[in-house]
Coordinates of N, CA, C and O in Angstrom, one line a residue:
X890 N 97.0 132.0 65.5 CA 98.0 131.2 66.3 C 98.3 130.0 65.4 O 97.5 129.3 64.9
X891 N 99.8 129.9 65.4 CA 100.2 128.2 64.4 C 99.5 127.1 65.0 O 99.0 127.2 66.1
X892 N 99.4 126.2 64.5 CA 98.7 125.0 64.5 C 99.5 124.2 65.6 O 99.0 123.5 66.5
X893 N 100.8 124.6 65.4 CA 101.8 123.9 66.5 C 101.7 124.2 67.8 O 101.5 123.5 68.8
X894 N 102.0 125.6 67.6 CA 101.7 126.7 69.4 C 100.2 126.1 69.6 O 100.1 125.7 70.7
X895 N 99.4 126.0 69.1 CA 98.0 125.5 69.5 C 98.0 124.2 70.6 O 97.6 124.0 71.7
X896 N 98.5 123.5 69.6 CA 99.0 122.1 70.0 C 99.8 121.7 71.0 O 99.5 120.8 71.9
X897 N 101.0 122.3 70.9 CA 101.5 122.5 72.3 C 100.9 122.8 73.4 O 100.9 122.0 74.3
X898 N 100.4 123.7 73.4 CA 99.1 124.6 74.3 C 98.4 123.9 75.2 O 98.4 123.9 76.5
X899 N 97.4 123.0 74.0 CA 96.7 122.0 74.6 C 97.2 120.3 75.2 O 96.5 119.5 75.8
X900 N 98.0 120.3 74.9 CA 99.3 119.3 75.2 C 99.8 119.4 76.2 O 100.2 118.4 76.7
X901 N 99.8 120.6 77.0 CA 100.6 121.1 77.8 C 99.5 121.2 79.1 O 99.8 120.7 80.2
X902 N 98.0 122.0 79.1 CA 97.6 121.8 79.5 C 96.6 120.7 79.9 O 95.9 120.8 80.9
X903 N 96.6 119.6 78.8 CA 96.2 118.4 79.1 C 97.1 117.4 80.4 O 96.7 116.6 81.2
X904 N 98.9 118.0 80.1 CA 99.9 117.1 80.8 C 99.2 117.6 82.5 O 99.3 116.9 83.5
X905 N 98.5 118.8 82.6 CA 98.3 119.5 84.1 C 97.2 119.1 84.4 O 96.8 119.2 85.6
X906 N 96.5 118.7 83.5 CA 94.6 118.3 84.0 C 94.9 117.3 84.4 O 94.5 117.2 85.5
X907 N 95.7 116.0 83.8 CA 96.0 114.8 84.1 C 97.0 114.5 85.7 O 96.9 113.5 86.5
X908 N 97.9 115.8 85.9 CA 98.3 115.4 87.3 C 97.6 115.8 88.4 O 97.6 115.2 89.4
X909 N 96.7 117.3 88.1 CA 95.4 117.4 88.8 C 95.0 116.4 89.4 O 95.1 116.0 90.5
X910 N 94.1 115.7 88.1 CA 93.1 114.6 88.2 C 94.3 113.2 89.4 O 93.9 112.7 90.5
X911 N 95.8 112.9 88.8 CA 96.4 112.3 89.4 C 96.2 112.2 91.0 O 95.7 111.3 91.6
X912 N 96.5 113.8 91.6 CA 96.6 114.4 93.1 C 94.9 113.8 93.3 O 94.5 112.7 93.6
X913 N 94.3 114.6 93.0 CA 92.9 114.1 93.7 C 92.5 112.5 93.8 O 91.8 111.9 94.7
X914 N 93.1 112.0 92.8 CA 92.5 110.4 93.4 C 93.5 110.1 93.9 O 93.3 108.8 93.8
X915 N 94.5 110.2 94.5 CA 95.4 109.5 95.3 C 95.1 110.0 96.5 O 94.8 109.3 97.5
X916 N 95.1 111.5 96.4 CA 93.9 112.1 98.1 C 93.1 111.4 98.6 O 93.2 110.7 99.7
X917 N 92.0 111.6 97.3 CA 90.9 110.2 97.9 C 91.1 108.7 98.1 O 90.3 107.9 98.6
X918 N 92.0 108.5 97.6 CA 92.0 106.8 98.1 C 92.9 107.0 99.2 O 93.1 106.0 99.7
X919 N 93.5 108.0 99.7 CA 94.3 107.5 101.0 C 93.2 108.2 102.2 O 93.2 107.8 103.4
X920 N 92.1 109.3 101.5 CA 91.2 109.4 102.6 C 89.8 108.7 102.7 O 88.9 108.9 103.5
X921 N 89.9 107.7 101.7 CA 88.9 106.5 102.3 C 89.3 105.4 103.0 O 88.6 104.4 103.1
X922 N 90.7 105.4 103.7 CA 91.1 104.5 104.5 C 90.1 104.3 105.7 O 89.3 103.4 105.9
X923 N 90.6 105.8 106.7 CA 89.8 106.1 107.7 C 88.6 105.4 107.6 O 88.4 104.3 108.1
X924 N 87.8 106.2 107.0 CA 86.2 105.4 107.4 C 85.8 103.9 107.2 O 84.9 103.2 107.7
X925 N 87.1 103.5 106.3 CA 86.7 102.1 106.1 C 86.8 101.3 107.5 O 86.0 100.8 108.3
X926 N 88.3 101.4 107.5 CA 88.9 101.4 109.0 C 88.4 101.1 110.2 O 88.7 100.2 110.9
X927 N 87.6 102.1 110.3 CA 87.0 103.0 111.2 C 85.3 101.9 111.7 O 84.9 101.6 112.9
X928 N 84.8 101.6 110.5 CA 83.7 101.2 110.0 C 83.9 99.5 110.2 O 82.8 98.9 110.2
X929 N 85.0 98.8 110.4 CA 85.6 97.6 110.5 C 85.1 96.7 108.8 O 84.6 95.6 108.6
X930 N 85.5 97.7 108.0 CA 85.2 96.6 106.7 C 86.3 96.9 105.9 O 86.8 97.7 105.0
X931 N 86.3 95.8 106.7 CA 88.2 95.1 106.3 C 88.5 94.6 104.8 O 89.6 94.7 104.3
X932 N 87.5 94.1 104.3 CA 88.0 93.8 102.6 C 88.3 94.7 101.7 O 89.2 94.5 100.9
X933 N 87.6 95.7 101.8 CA 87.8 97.0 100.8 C 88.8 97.4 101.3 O 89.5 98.0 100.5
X934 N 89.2 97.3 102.8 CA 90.4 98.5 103.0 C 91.6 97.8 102.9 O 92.7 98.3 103.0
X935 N 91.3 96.1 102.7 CA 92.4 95.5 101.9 C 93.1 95.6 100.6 O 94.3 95.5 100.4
X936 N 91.6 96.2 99.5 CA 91.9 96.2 98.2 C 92.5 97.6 97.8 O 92.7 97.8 96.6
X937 N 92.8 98.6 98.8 CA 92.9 99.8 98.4 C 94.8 99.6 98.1 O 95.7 100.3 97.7
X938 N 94.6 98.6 98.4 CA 96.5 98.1 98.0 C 96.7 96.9 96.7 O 95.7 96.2 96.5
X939 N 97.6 96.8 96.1 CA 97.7 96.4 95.4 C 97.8 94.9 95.9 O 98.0 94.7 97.1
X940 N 97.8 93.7 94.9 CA 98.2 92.4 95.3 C 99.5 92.3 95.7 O 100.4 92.5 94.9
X941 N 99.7 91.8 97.0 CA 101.5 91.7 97.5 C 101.8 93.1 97.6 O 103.0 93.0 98.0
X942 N 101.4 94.6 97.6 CA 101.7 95.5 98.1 C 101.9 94.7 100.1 O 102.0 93.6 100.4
X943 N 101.9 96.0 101.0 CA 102.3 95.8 102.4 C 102.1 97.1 102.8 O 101.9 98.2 102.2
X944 N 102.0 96.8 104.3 CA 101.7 97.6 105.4 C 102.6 97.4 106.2 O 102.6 96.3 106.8
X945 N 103.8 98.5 106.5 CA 104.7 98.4 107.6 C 104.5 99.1 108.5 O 104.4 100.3 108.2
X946 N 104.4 98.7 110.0 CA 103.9 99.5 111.4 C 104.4 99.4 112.0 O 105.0 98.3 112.1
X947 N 104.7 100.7 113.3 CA 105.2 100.2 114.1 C 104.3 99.5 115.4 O 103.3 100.0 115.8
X948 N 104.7 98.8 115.7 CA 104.0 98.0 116.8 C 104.0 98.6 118.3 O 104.8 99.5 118.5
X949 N 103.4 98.3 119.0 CA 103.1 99.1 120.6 C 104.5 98.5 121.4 O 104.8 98.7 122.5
X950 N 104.8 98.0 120.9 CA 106.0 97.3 121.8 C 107.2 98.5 121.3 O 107.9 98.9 122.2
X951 N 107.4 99.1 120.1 CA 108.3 99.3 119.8 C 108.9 98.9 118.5 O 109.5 99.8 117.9
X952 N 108.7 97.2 118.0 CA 109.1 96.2 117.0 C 108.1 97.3 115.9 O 107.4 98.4 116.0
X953 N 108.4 96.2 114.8 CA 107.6 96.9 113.3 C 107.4 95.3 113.1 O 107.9 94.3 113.5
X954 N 106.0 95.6 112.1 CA 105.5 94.9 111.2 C 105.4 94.9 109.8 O 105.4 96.1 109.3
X955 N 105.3 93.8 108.8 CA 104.7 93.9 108.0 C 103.6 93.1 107.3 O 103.9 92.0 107.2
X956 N 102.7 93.4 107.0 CA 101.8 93.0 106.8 C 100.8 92.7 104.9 O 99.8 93.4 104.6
X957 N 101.4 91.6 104.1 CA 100.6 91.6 102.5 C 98.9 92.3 102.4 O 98.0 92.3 103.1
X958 N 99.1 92.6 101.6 CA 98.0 93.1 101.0 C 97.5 91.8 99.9 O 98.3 91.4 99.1
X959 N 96.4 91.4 100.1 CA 94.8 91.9 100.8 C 94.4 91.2 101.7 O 93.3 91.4 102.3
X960 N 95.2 90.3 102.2 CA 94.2 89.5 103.2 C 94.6 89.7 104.6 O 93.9 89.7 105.6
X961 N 96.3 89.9 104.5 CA 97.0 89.9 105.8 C 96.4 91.7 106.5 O 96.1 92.0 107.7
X962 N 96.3 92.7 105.2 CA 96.2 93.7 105.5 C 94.4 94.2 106.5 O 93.9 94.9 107.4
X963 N 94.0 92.9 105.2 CA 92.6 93.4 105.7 C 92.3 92.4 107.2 O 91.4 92.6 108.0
X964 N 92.9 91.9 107.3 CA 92.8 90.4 108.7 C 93.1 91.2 109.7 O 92.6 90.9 110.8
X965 N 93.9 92.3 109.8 CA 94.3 93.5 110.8 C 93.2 93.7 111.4 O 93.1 93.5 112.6
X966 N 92.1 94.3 110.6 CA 91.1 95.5 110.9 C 89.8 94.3 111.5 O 88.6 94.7 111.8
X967 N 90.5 92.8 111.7 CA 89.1 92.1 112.4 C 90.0 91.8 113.6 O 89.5 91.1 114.5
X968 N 91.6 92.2 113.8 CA 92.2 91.7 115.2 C 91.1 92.2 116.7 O 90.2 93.0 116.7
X969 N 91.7 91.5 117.8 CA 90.4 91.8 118.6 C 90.9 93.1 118.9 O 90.1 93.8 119.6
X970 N 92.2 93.9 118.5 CA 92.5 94.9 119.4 C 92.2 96.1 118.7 O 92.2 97.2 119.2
X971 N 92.0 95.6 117.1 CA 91.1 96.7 116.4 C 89.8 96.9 116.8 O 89.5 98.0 117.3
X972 N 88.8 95.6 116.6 CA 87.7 95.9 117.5 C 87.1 96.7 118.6 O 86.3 97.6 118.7
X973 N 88.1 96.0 119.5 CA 88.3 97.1 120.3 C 87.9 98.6 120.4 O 86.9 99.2 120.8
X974 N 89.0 98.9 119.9 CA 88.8 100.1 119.3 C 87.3 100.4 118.2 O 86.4 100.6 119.0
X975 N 87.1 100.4 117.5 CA 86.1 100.1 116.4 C 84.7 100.6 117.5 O 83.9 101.5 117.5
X976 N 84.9 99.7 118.3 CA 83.6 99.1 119.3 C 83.5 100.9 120.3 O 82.5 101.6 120.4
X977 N 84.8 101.2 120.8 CA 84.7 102.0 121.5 C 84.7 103.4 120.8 O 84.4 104.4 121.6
X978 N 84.8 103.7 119.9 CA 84.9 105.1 119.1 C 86.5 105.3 118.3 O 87.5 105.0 118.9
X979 N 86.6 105.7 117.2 CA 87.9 105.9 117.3 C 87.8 106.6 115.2 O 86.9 106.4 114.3
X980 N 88.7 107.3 115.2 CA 89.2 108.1 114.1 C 90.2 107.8 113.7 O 91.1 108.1 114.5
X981 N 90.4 107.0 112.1 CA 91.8 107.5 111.4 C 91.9 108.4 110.5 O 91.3 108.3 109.5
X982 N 92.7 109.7 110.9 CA 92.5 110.4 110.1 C 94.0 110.9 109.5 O 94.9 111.3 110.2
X983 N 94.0 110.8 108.1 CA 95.0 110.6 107.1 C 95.2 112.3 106.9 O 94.3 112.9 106.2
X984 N 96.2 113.1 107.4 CA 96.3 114.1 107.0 C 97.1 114.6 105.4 O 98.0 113.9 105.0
X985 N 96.6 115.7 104.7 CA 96.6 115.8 103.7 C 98.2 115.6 103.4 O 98.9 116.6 103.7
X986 N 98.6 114.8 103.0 CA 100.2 114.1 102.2 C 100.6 115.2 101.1 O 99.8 115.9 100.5
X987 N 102.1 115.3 100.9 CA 102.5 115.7 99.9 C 102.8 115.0 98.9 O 103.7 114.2 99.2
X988 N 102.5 115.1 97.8 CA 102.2 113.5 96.7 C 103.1 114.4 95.1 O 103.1 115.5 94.5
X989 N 103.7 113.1 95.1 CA 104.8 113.8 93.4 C 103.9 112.2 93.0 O 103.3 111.2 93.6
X990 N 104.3 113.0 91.6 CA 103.4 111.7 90.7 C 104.5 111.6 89.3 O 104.3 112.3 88.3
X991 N 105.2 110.9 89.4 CA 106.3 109.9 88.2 C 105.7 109.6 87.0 O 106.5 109.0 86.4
X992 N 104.8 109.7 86.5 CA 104.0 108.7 85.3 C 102.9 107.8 85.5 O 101.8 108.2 85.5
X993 N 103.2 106.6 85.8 CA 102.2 105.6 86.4 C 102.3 105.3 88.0 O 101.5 104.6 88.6
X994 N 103.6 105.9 88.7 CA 104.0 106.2 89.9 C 103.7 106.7 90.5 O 102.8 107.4 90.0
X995 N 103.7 107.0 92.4 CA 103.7 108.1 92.9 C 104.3 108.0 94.5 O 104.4 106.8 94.8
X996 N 104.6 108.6 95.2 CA 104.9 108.8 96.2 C 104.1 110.3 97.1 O 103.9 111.5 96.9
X997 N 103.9 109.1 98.6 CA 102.7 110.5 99.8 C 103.6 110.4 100.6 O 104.3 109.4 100.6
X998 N 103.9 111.3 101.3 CA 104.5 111.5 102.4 C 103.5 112.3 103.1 O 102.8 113.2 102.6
X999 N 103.5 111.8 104.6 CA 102.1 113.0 105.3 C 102.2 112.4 106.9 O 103.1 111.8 107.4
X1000 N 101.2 112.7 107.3 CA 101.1 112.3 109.1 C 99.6 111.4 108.8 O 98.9 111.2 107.8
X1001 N 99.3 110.9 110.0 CA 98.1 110.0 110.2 C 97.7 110.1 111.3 O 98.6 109.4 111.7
X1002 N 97.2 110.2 112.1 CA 96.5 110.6 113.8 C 95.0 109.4 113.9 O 94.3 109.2 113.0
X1003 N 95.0 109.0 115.1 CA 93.8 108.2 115.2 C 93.5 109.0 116.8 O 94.4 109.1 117.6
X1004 N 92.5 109.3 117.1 CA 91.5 109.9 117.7 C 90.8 108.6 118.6 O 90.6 107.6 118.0
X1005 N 90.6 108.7 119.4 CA 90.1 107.9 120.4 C 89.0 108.4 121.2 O 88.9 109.6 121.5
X1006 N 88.2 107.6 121.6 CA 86.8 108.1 123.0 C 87.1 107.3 123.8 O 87.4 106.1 123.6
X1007 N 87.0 107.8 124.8 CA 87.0 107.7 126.6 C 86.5 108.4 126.9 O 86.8 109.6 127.0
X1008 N 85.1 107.7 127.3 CA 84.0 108.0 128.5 C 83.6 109.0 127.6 O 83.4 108.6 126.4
X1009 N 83.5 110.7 127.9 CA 82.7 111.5 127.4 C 83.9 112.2 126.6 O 83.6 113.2 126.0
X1010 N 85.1 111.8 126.6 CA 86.3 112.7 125.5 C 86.7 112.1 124.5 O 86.4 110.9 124.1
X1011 N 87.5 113.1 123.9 CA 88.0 112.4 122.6 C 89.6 112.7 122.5 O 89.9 113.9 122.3
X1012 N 90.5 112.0 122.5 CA 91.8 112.5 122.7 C 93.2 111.6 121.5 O 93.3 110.5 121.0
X1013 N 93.6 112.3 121.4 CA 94.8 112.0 120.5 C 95.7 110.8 120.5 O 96.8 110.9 121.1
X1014 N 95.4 109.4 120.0 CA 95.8 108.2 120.9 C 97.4 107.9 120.5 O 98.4 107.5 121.2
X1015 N 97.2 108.4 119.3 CA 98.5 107.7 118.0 C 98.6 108.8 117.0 O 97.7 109.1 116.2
X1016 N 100.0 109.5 117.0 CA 100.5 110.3 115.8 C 101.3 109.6 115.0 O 102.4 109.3 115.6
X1017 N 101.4 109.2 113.8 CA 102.8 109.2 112.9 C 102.8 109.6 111.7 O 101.9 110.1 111.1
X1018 N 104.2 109.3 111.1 CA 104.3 109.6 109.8 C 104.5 108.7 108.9 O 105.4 107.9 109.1
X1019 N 103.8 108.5 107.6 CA 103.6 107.6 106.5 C 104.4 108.1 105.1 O 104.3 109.3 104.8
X1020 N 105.2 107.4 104.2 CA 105.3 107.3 103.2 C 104.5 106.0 102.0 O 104.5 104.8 102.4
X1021 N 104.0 106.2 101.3 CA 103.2 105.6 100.3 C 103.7 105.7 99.4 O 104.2 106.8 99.2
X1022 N 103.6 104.7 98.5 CA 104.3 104.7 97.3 C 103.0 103.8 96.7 O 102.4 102.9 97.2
X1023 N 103.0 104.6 95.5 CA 101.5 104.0 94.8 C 101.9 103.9 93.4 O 102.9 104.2 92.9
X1024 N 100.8 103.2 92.7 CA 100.7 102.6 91.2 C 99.5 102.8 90.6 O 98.4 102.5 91.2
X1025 N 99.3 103.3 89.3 CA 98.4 103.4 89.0 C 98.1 102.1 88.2 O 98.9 101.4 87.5
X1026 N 97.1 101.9 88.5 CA 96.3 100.1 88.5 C 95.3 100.1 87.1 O 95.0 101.2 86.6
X1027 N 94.8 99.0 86.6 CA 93.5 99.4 85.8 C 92.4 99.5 86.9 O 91.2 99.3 86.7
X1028 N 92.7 99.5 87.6 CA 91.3 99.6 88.5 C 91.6 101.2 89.8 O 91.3 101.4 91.0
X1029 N 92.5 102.0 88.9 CA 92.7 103.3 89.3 C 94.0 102.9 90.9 O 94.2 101.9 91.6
X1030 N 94.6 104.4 91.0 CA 95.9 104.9 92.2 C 95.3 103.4 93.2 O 94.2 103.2 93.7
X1031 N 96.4 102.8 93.2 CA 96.4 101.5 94.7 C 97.9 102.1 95.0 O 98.7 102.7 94.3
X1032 N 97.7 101.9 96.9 CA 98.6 101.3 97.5 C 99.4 100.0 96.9 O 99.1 98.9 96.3
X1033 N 100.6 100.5 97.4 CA 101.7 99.8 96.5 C 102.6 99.3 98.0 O 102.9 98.1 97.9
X1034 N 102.9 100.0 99.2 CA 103.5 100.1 100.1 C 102.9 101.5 101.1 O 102.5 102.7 100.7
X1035 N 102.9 101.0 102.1 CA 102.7 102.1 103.4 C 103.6 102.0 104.4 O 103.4 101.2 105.2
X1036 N 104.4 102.7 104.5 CA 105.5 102.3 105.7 C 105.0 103.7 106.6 O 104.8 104.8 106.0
X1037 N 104.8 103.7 107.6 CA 104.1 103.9 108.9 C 104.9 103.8 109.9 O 105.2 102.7 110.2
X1038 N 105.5 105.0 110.9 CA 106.2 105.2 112.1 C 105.6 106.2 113.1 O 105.4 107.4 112.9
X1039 N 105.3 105.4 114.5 CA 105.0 106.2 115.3 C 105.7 107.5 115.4 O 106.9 107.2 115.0
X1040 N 105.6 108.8 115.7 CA 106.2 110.1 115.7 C 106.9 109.7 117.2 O 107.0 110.6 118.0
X1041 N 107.2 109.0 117.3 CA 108.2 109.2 118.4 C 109.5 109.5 119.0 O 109.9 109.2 120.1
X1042 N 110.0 110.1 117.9 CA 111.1 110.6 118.4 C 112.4 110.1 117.7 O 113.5 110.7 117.8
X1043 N 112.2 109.1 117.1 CA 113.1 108.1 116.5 C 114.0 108.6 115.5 O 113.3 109.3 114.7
X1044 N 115.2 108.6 115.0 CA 115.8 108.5 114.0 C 114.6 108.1 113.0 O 113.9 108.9 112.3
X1045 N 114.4 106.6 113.0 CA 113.0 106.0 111.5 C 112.2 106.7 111.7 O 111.7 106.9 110.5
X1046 N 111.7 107.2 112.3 CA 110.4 108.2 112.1 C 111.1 109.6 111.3 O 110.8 110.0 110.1
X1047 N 112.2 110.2 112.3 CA 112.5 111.3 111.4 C 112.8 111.1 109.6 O 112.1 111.8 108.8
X1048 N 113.6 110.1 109.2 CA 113.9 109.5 108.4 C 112.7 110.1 107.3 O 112.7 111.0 106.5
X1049 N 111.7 109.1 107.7 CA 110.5 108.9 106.8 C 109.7 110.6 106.7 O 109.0 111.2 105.8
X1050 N 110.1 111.1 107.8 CA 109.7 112.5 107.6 C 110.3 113.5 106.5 O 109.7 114.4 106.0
X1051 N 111.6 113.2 106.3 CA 112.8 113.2 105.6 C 112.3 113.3 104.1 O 112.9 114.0 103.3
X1052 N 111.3 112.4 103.9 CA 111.4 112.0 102.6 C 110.6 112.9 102.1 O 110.6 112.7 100.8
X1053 N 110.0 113.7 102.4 CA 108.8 114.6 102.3 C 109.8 115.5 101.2 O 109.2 115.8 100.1
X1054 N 111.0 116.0 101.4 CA 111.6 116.6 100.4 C 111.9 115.8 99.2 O 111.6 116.5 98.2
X1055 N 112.3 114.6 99.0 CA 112.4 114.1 97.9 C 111.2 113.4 97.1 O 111.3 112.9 96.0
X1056 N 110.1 113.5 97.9 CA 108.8 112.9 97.1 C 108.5 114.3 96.5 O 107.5 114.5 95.8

């Protein structure tokens, strides 16, 4: 085999080990949210965002938020109405996103569900859908942006579901 076709070869499957390796750590940093979350340790699930990245939500009213990364994001996860929750049982669970990866880029599109206990059940409290747009950091894949829509029915929710084809 030429030295070139070799080279290519290995070139080519180095470009595929590298977006492999890409997909799995952006997996796992969007599925170590949950537990952090979950766990109420709010600094780390600050840092999983970049400096001045954001958390956009929608709010129980209806309104949206935004929220800077690291302090405003992580100051969420000590509100009393996270607590709350925290105190009484509760699951975020980040379902597996569809992730394109740009170079040092990337964009998740996926759903997120939080899981609730009452008394002796466990029931479905909160469905939506997330787009993430991330950066690769020297300190490895950070959130860059999270825009976050209850599944309710909305035009913005559909929207963001939308995006699932162009990520």
């Amino acid at each position: 085999m030429p030295t070139d076709a070799l080279e290519q070869r290995l070139a080519a499957l180095e470009a595929r080990l590298r977006a492999a390796e890409d997909h799995l750590e952006i997996q796992n940093l969007l599925m170590t949210y949950g537990p952090l979350v979950d766990s109420a340790t709010a600094e780390p699930a600050g840092r999983l965002w970049v400096e001045g990245g954001g958390y956009n939500f929608t709010l129980p009213d209806g309104g949206s938020k935004r929220l800077e990364a690291p302090d405003e994001v992580a100051g969420m996860y000590t509100w009393p109405g996270h607590i709350d929750l925290v105190n009484t049982g509760c699951a975020h669970l980040t379902a597996t996103p569809k992730i394109t990866v740009s170079g040092d880029d990337a964009d998740a599109v996926g759903y997120s569900f939080v899981v609730l206990k009452e008394g002796e059940r466990w029931f479905l409290w909160r469905a939506a859908v997330n787009h993430w747009t991330l950066r690769r950091t020297s300190d490895g894949w950070r959130i860059v942006e999270r825009f976050n829509r209850a599944l309710d029915g909305s035009p913005e929710s559909h929207d963001v579901m939308r995006k699932v084809v162009a990520a």
